[in-house]
XYZ file of N, CA and C in Angstrom:
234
model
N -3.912 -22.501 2.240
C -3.724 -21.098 2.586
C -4.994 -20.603 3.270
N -4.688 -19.952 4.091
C -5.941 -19.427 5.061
C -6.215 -18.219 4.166
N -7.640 -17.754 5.236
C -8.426 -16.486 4.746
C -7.104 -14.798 4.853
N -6.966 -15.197 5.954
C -5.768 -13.971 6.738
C -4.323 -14.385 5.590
N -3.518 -15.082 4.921
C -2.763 -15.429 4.365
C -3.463 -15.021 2.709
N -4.463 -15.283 2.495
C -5.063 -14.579 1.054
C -5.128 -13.255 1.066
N -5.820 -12.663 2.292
C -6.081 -11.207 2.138
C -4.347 -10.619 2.116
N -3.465 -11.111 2.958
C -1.989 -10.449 3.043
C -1.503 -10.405 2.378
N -1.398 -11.670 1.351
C -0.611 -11.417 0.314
C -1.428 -10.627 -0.948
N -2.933 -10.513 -1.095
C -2.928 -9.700 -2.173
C -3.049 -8.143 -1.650
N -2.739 -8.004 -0.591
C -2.194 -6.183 -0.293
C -1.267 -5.845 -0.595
N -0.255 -7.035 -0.107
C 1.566 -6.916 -0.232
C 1.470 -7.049 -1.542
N 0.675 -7.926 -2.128
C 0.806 -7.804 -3.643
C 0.924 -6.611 -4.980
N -0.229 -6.039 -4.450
C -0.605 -4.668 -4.346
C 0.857 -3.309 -4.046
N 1.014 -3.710 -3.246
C 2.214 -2.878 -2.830
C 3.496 -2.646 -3.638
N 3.721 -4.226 -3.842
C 4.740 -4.542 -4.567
C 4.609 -3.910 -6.014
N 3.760 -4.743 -6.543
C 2.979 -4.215 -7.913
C 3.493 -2.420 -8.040
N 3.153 -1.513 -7.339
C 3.486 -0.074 -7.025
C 4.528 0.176 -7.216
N 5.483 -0.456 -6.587
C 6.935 -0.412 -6.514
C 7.377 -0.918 -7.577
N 7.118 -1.987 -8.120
C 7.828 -2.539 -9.401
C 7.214 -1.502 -11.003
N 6.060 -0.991 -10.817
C 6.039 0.342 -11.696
C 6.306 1.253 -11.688
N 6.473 1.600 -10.501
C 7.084 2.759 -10.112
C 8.844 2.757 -10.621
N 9.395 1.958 -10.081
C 10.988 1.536 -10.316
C 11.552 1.522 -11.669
N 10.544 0.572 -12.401
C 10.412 0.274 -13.823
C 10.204 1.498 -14.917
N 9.763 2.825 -14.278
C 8.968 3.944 -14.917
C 7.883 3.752 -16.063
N 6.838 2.768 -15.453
C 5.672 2.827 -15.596
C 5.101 3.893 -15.340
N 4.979 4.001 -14.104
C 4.123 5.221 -13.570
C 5.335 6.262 -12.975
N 4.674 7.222 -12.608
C 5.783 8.283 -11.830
C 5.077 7.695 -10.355
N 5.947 8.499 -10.003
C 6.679 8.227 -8.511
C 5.587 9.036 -7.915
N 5.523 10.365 -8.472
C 4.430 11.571 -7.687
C 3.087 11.296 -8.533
N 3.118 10.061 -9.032
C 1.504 10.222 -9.692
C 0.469 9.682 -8.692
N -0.521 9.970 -9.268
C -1.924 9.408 -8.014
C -2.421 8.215 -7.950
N -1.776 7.409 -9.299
C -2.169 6.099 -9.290
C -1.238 5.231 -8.647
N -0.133 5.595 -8.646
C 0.973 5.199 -7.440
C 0.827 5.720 -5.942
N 0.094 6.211 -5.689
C -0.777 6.553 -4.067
C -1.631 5.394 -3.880
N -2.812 5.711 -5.111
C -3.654 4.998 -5.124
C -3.404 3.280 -4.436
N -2.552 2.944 -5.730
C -2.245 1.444 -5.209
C -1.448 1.404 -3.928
N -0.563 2.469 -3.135
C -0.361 1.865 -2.271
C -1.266 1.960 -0.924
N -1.937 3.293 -1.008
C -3.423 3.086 -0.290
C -3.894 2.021 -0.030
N -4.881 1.402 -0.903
C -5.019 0.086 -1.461
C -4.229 -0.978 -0.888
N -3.034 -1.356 -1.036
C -2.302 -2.422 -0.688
C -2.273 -2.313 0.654
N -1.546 -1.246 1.284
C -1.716 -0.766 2.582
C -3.039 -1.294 3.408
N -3.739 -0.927 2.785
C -5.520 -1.061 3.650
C -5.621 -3.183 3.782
N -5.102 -2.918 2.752
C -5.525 -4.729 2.922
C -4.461 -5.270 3.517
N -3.385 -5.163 3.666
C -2.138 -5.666 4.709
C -2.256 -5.289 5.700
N -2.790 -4.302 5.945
C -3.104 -3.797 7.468
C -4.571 -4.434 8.095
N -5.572 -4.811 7.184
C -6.536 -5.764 7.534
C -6.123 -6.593 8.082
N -5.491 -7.291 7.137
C -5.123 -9.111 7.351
C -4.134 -9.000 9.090
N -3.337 -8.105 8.866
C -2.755 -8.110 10.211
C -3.496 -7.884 11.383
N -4.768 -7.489 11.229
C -5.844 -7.421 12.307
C -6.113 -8.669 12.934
N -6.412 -9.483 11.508
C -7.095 -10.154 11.402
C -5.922 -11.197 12.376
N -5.079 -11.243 12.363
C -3.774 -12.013 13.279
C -3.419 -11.254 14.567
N -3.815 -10.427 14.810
C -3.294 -9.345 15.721
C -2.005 -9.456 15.636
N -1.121 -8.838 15.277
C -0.045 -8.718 14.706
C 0.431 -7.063 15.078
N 0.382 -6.486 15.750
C 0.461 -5.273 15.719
C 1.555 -4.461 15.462
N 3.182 -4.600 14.628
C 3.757 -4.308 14.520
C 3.269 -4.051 12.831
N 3.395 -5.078 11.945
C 2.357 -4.588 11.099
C 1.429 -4.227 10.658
N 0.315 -4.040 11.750
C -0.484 -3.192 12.127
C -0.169 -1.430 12.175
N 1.332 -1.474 12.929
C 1.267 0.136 12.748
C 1.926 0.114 11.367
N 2.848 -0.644 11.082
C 3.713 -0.612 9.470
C 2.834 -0.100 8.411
N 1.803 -0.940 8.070
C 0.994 -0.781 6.964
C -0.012 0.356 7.409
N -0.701 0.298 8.664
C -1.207 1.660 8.645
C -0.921 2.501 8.638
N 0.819 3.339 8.938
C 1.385 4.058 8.651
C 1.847 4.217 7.273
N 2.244 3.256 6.541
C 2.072 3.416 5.112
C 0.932 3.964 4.185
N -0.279 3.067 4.730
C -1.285 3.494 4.332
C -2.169 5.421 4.536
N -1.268 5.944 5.756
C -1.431 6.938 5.607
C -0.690 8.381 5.080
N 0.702 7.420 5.127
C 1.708 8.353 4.325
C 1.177 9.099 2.775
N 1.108 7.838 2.723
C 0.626 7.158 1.114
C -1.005 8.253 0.428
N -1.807 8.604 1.745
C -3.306 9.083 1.641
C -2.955 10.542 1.496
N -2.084 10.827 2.318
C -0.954 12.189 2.494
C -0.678 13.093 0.970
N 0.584 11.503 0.477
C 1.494 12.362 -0.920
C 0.059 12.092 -1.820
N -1.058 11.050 -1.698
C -2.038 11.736 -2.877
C -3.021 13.157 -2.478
N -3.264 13.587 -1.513
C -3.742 14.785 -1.033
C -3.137 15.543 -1.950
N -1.356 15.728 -1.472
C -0.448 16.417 -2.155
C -0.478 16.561 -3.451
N -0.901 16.003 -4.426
C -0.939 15.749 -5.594
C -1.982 16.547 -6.260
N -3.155 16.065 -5.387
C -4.306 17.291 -5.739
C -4.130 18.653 -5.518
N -3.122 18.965 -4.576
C -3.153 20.349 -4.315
C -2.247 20.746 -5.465
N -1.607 20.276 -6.190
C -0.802 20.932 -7.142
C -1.038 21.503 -8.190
């Protein structure tokens, strides 16, 4: 496994992880630690896709990653 194949999968990992607590009702859906991680996952899937130039997941995950920076803003303002 390459360097670009380590960093991808532990973002997507990351991501996933979010979703499967989230789904599961671990965490809530509007909580900040469910931003958090997908921030997080986001930032590093969107690395690794640099790192390939890949630019479709390039905008995917950076658009996630900023959705994501968004609903935790939102969170604080509440």
């Amino acid at each position: 496994m390459s360097y670009d194949d380590i960093i991808g999968s532990i973002g997507v990992g990351i991501i996933l992880l979010a979703y499967f607590l989230n789904i599961f009702s671990f965490i809530p859906k509007e909580g900040k630690f469910y931003f958090v991680l997908n921030i997080i996952g986001a930032s590093i899937a969107c690395y690794a896709s640099t790192l390939i130039h890949y630019i479709p997941f390039i905008i995917l995950e950076g658009t996630w990653g900023v959705v994501s920076l968004f609903g935790l803003i939102k969170t604080f303002k509440k």
